[in-house]
Structure formats: C-alpha cells, structure tokens
Tab-separated table of C-alpha atoms in Angstrom:
chain	number	residue	atom	x	y	z
H	1	MET	CA	-4.119	-11.079	93.050
H	2	THR	CA	-6.789	-13.567	92.010
H	3	ARG	CA	-9.283	-12.061	89.608
H	4	LEU	CA	-12.934	-12.964	89.130
H	5	ARG	CA	-14.286	-13.108	85.612
H	6	ILE	CA	-17.203	-14.664	83.778
H	7	ALA	CA	-16.268	-17.450	81.399
H	8	ASP	CA	-15.912	-16.437	77.753
H	9	GLN	CA	-17.192	-12.936	78.486
H	10	ARG	CA	-15.570	-9.525	78.466
H	11	PRO	CA	-15.653	-7.559	81.732
H	12	ILE	CA	-19.136	-6.294	82.639
H	13	ASP	CA	-19.434	-2.911	84.357
H	14	ASP	CA	-23.128	-3.069	85.228
H	15	PRO	CA	-23.657	-4.684	88.654
H	16	ALA	CA	-27.123	-6.032	87.768
H	17	THR	CA	-25.884	-7.814	84.677
H	18	TRP	CA	-22.861	-9.141	86.525
H	19	LEU	CA	-24.984	-10.522	89.375
H	20	ALA	CA	-27.523	-11.967	86.943
H	21	CYS	CA	-24.715	-13.802	85.161
H	22	GLY	CA	-23.573	-15.355	88.421
H	23	GLY	CA	-20.810	-12.958	89.415
H	24	ALA	CA	-20.017	-11.151	92.646
H	25	VAL	CA	-20.013	-7.415	93.320
H	26	VAL	CA	-18.360	-5.302	95.994
H	27	ALA	CA	-20.892	-3.242	97.946
H	28	LEU	CA	-19.368	-0.092	99.418
H	29	ASP	CA	-20.999	1.176	102.605
H	30	ALA	CA	-19.871	4.700	103.456
H	31	LEU	CA	-21.783	4.871	106.740
H	32	ARG	CA	-20.197	1.677	108.076
H	33	ASN	CA	-17.015	2.435	106.130
H	34	GLU	CA	-16.524	-1.077	104.835
H	35	GLY	CA	-16.830	-3.208	101.743
H	36	LEU	CA	-18.905	-6.361	101.332
H	37	LEU	CA	-18.528	-9.104	98.770
H	38	VAL	CA	-22.044	-10.013	97.565
H	39	PHE	CA	-23.325	-12.655	95.155
H	40	GLY	CA	-26.521	-14.557	94.525
H	41	ALA	CA	-26.836	-17.712	96.614
H	42	ALA	CA	-28.498	-19.473	93.686
H	43	TYR	CA	-25.245	-19.149	91.717
H	44	ALA	CA	-22.845	-19.951	94.551
H	45	THR	CA	-19.959	-22.033	93.210
H	46	THR	CA	-16.989	-23.608	94.924
H	47	ASP	CA	-14.754	-21.002	93.256
H	48	LEU	CA	-16.872	-18.076	94.442
H	49	MET	CA	-17.011	-19.426	97.982
H	50	ALA	CA	-13.262	-20.049	97.983
H	51	PHE	CA	-12.717	-16.490	96.750
H	52	ALA	CA	-14.943	-15.137	99.536
H	53	VAL	CA	-13.073	-17.175	102.148
H	54	ARG	CA	-9.667	-16.196	100.769
H	55	HIS	CA	-10.368	-12.465	100.734
H	56	GLY	CA	-12.982	-12.294	103.486
H	57	THR	CA	-13.229	-13.220	107.128
H	58	GLY	CA	-14.608	-16.692	106.458
H	59	TYR	CA	-17.742	-15.571	108.293
H	60	LEU	CA	-20.171	-16.149	105.418
H	61	ARG	CA	-23.860	-15.306	105.750
H	62	VAL	CA	-26.883	-15.752	103.504
H	63	ALA	CA	-29.460	-12.963	103.518
H	64	ILE	CA	-33.030	-14.261	103.223
H	65	SER	CA	-36.583	-13.066	103.780
H	66	VAL	CA	-38.677	-14.062	106.778
H	67	ASP	CA	-40.872	-16.108	104.411
H	68	VAL	CA	-37.883	-18.199	103.330
H	69	ALA	CA	-36.847	-18.692	106.965
H	70	ASP	CA	-40.338	-19.917	107.828
H	71	ARG	CA	-40.564	-22.229	104.803
H	72	LEU	CA	-37.204	-23.822	105.615
H	73	GLY	CA	-37.950	-24.117	109.314
H	74	LEU	CA	-35.085	-21.830	110.345
H	75	PRO	CA	-35.883	-20.521	113.823
H	76	PRO	CA	-34.229	-17.349	115.103
H	77	MET	CA	-31.150	-17.578	117.290
H	78	HIS	CA	-33.004	-15.246	119.613
H	79	ASN	CA	-36.774	-14.775	119.711
H	80	SER	CA	-36.556	-11.002	120.068
H	81	PHE	CA	-35.990	-10.306	116.380
H	82	ARG	CA	-39.183	-12.079	115.311
H	83	GLN	CA	-41.138	-10.268	117.987
H	84	SER	CA	-39.783	-6.872	116.982
H	85	GLY	CA	-39.823	-7.500	113.226
H	86	GLN	CA	-36.227	-6.337	112.978
H	87	GLY	CA	-34.745	-9.447	111.391
H	88	GLY	CA	-31.562	-11.199	112.480
H	89	PHE	CA	-29.682	-14.491	112.600
H	90	THR	CA	-31.392	-17.860	112.356
H	91	VAL	CA	-29.802	-21.134	113.418
H	92	SER	CA	-26.854	-22.115	111.218
H	93	VAL	CA	-27.262	-24.895	108.654
H	94	ASN	CA	-25.537	-27.396	106.396
H	95	ALA	CA	-27.022	-29.148	103.395
H	96	ARG	CA	-27.971	-32.659	104.477
H	97	TYR	CA	-26.825	-34.389	101.304
H	98	GLY	CA	-23.885	-34.019	98.944
H	99	VAL	CA	-21.531	-32.480	101.496
H	100	GLY	CA	-18.822	-33.580	103.906
H	101	THR	CA	-18.278	-31.685	107.145
H	102	GLY	CA	-20.027	-28.614	105.733
H	103	ILE	CA	-17.096	-26.231	106.197
H	104	SER	CA	-15.381	-26.474	102.794
H	105	ALA	CA	-16.014	-24.012	99.986
H	106	HIS	CA	-17.719	-26.798	98.041
H	107	ASP	CA	-19.976	-27.695	100.949
H	108	ARG	CA	-20.932	-24.122	101.765
H	109	ALA	CA	-21.696	-23.460	98.099
H	110	CYS	CA	-24.025	-26.485	98.104
H	111	THR	CA	-25.744	-25.195	101.229
H	112	ALA	CA	-26.125	-21.687	99.806
H	113	ARG	CA	-27.687	-22.993	96.589
H	114	LEU	CA	-30.067	-25.149	98.593
H	115	ILE	CA	-31.187	-22.174	100.679
H	116	ALA	CA	-31.968	-20.365	97.417
H	117	ASP	CA	-33.865	-23.341	95.993
H	118	ALA	CA	-37.609	-22.669	96.032
H	119	ASN	CA	-38.234	-26.421	96.300
H	120	ALA	CA	-36.027	-26.943	99.347
H	121	GLN	CA	-37.653	-28.281	102.510
H	122	PRO	CA	-36.661	-28.123	106.194
H	123	ASP	CA	-35.469	-31.746	106.165
H	124	ASP	CA	-32.925	-30.903	103.460
H	125	PHE	CA	-30.746	-29.259	106.125
H	126	THR	CA	-28.939	-30.250	109.297
H	127	ARG	CA	-28.666	-27.861	112.217
H	128	PRO	CA	-26.358	-26.405	113.442
H	129	GLY	CA	-24.083	-25.994	110.442
H	130	HIS	CA	-21.442	-23.827	108.836
H	131	LEU	CA	-23.523	-21.243	106.948
H	132	LEU	CA	-25.452	-18.524	108.744
H	133	PRO	CA	-28.797	-17.367	107.306
H	134	VAL	CA	-29.801	-13.836	108.286
H	135	VAL	CA	-33.377	-12.606	107.960
H	136	ALA	CA	-33.300	-9.178	106.339
H	137	GLY	CA	-34.755	-6.403	108.457
H	138	PRO	CA	-36.713	-3.314	107.396
H	139	ARG	CA	-35.053	-0.463	105.551
H	140	ASP	CA	-35.057	1.649	108.685
H	141	GLY	CA	-33.495	-1.128	110.747
H	142	ASP	CA	-29.908	-1.360	111.888
H	143	GLY	CA	-27.174	-3.840	112.677
H	144	GLU	CA	-26.739	-7.170	110.885
H	145	ALA	CA	-30.354	-7.240	109.694
H	146	LYS	CA	-29.804	-3.986	107.783
H	147	VAL	CA	-26.639	-5.316	106.155
H	148	ALA	CA	-28.637	-8.389	105.122
H	149	ARG	CA	-31.358	-6.132	103.692
H	150	GLN	CA	-28.807	-4.318	101.543
H	151	ALA	CA	-27.254	-7.557	100.277
H	152	LEU	CA	-30.665	-9.055	99.545
H	153	ALA	CA	-31.889	-5.944	97.714
H	154	LEU	CA	-28.938	-6.095	95.336
H	155	VAL	CA	-29.664	-9.632	94.141
H	156	GLU	CA	-33.417	-9.043	94.051
H	157	ALA	CA	-32.889	-6.032	91.796
H	158	ALA	CA	-30.839	-8.248	89.492
H	159	GLY	CA	-33.817	-10.601	89.172
H	160	LEU	CA	-32.287	-13.434	91.177
H	161	THR	CA	-33.837	-15.773	93.718
H	162	ALA	CA	-34.135	-13.919	97.001
H	163	ALA	CA	-31.054	-15.229	98.807
H	164	SER	CA	-27.708	-13.480	98.871
H	165	VAL	CA	-24.301	-14.612	100.135
H	166	TYR	CA	-22.259	-11.818	101.698
H	167	SER	CA	-19.085	-11.291	103.674
H	168	GLU	CA	-16.866	-8.457	104.809
H	169	ILE	CA	-13.481	-8.232	103.073
H	170	VAL	CA	-10.217	-8.322	105.017
H	171	SER	CA	-7.923	-5.359	104.460
H	172	VAL	CA	-4.847	-5.992	102.340
H	173	GLN	CA	-3.128	-2.973	103.867
H	174	ASP	CA	-3.788	-4.186	107.425
H	175	PRO	CA	-4.926	-7.832	107.563
H	176	THR	CA	-5.979	-7.391	111.201
H	177	THR	CA	-8.891	-5.158	110.148
H	178	ILE	CA	-11.915	-5.158	107.855
H	179	MET	CA	-11.362	-3.434	104.527
H	180	ALA	CA	-12.610	0.167	104.525
H	181	ALA	CA	-14.822	1.419	101.717
H	182	ASP	CA	-12.121	3.320	99.849
H	183	GLU	CA	-9.749	0.340	99.902
H	184	ALA	CA	-12.616	-1.947	98.880
H	185	GLU	CA	-13.241	0.272	95.870
H	186	VAL	CA	-9.653	-0.268	94.735
H	187	PHE	CA	-9.899	-3.974	95.553
H	188	ALA	CA	-12.962	-4.363	93.320
H	189	ARG	CA	-11.091	-2.868	90.416
H	190	SER	CA	-8.062	-5.108	91.092
H	191	VAL	CA	-10.140	-8.298	90.972
H	192	GLY	CA	-12.257	-7.140	88.048
H	193	VAL	CA	-15.741	-6.842	89.551
H	194	PRO	CA	-18.201	-3.917	89.703
H	195	ALA	CA	-18.518	-1.868	92.881
H	196	VAL	CA	-21.645	-0.094	94.082
H	197	TRP	CA	-22.274	2.400	96.892
H	198	ILE	CA	-25.125	1.395	99.203
H	199	SER	CA	-25.255	4.258	101.729
H	200	ASN	CA	-26.570	7.793	101.655
H	201	THR	CA	-23.338	9.585	100.836
H	202	ALA	CA	-20.022	8.323	99.539
H	203	PRO	CA	-17.042	9.655	101.500
H	204	GLN	CA	-15.493	12.714	99.906
H	205	HIS	CA	-12.060	11.104	99.640
H	206	ALA	CA	-13.550	8.302	97.543
H	207	GLN	CA	-14.924	10.616	94.876
H	208	ALA	CA	-13.294	12.044	91.807
H	209	ARG	CA	-13.175	15.777	91.117
H	210	ASN	CA	-16.338	15.561	89.021
H	211	GLY	CA	-18.209	14.220	92.057
H	212	ARG	CA	-18.477	10.676	90.799
H	213	ASN	CA	-17.094	7.542	92.301
H	214	ARG	CA	-13.555	6.966	90.997
H	215	MET	CA	-14.407	3.497	89.768
H	216	ASN	CA	-17.902	3.835	88.376
H	217	LYS	CA	-21.045	5.899	88.580
H	218	HIS	CA	-23.115	3.519	90.745
H	219	HIS	CA	-24.136	5.246	93.962
H	220	VAL	CA	-27.438	5.015	95.802
H	221	GLY	CA	-29.361	5.949	98.894
H	222	GLU	CA	-31.164	3.740	101.382
H	223	ASP	CA	-32.510	1.347	98.731
H	224	PRO	CA	-29.551	-0.523	97.197
H	225	ALA	CA	-31.732	-1.713	94.330
H	226	GLN	CA	-31.581	1.792	92.862
H	227	ALA	CA	-27.867	1.347	92.325
H	228	ILE	CA	-28.232	-1.250	89.647
H	229	GLY	CA	-31.208	0.154	87.832
H	230	GLY	CA	-33.661	-2.672	88.382
H	231	SER	CA	-33.584	-6.056	86.745
H	232	PRO	CA	-31.458	-6.686	83.664
H	233	SER	CA	-33.008	-7.435	80.312
H	234	SER	CA	-34.613	-10.808	79.861
H	235	SER	CA	-31.774	-11.917	77.612
H	236	HIS	CA	-29.514	-11.975	80.655
H	237	MET	CA	-31.989	-14.083	82.596
H	238	GLN	CA	-32.342	-17.005	80.187
H	239	SER	CA	-31.165	-20.167	81.915
H	240	SER	CA	-29.220	-21.291	78.846
H	241	HIS	CA	-27.293	-18.027	78.844
H	242	ILE	CA	-26.637	-18.179	82.572
H	243	ALA	CA	-25.320	-21.739	82.284
H	244	ALA	CA	-22.827	-20.582	79.681
H	245	VAL	CA	-21.273	-17.906	81.867
H	246	VAL	CA	-20.557	-19.638	85.147
H	247	PRO	CA	-18.080	-17.556	87.203
H	248	ILE	CA	-14.497	-18.828	87.094
H	249	LEU	CA	-11.242	-17.640	88.568
H	250	SER	CA	-8.186	-16.566	86.618
C-alpha cells in the first residue's frame, strides 16, 4: 500500500507536528464510526490530493470559516445555513488560473491552496468547480458542518491557515462502504500517518487493554484541537523548515 512520509524526515507521531510539516492525519470519529483523511489546504500538493482520491471517495471538501467564505464571495448552496448559523456547503469552485478542467489532483491542489491564501480574492475562482468548500458550524452543530468544524479545528491547532481538506476513506475490506473507525486506525498505521480520535468516546473494541488507543494515545472530546496539544513549537512553523519537508509518497 502507498505510504505517506515527509521528505528526509523520520516518522512523526505527533499529529500537530505532522500537520504543521504539511502531512495528513487520519481523524477517527467513534460517534459516526468512520475515518477521515485531513490535511492543511495551504500545504495541499498533487501527491496528497492523489492519495486522498486513491484511498477516499473522491468527494473532497475544504473546511473554512464563515469569514473566509464571505471574503472569497462563496455564497451558500442553500440560504438556510447562513440564517441559522449552522454552517454548510458553499458553491463549488476551481482556481481560475494555472489549472485545466479543475478535476485533476494537480488542479484541486491548486484550488485548495488558493482557498487557504489570505490574499486570494473572489475573482481568483470560477464557479461552479470541482472542490467543495464547507463553512464550519458551531461545536454543538451536526451533519456536514460539524465534520468541517472538526477538520478545521485540527489544522488550526497545528498553527496552519484556517482551511482544511478532508475526505472519508473507502474501506479496503469492503470497497462498497466507507472505512469504519477501527479499520481506519489500522489504515493510518499502514500508510505511516498519525491517527487521532475526535469524538467523545473511542469504541471499546478499538482500545488496548490499558484503555489507550492501540495506535497512539491521542483521544479527545468535542474539541478536536485538544487531541494535538495546541500549536507545535515555533521551530516547526518556520517557512524554511516547512519548505524542506514537503510531503512525498513512497
């Protein structure tokens, strides 16, 4: 199976450090019983997008705040979520420049990075497109907006620009279904990335005898940011360091 690693670096167990260095993590949701592949939109590469498409559904979303949606002129697909404050899907987008049809891994990576760019403007995008922004809802929300909130909280806690690419993972055991949390835990280990629980209680069958997650100790409640202990040290956030550890596949 294809493995994700960070160039010239040994494996990193801490999800915050891994995300800050441009890697992906597997978020394990016990309540929804599924795994999500999550990475910072600012560090979206063609390889990461291709990995997400290969192992996911191809239905890639970018979690953003309502402020980002307003700045980029991304109206809601349905007005109800803005009226209720619950978050939800905006119109889909492509980057206007530097892309082809917008559907390739390269093109969607370009679009994701542009969404995360604080200098991006509404005219930098065409609508509709092939990447779906989702405005994160409140912590007590539900549905897609809550999933977006969890994905966004993970990258924010790692000190990244507030935009997060996420996708469900397709089960290896049964490719007609979404990967359940316990299988996703094993998958994360097989591809060499950290996993983190993002729901109130991990399922009993996914815990070791000592009560900890079989793979690692990361396990949180409603706020996913708690799972990765806040932002990494400043040494991990230096742009020169980040540029030296671009995610690659092996």
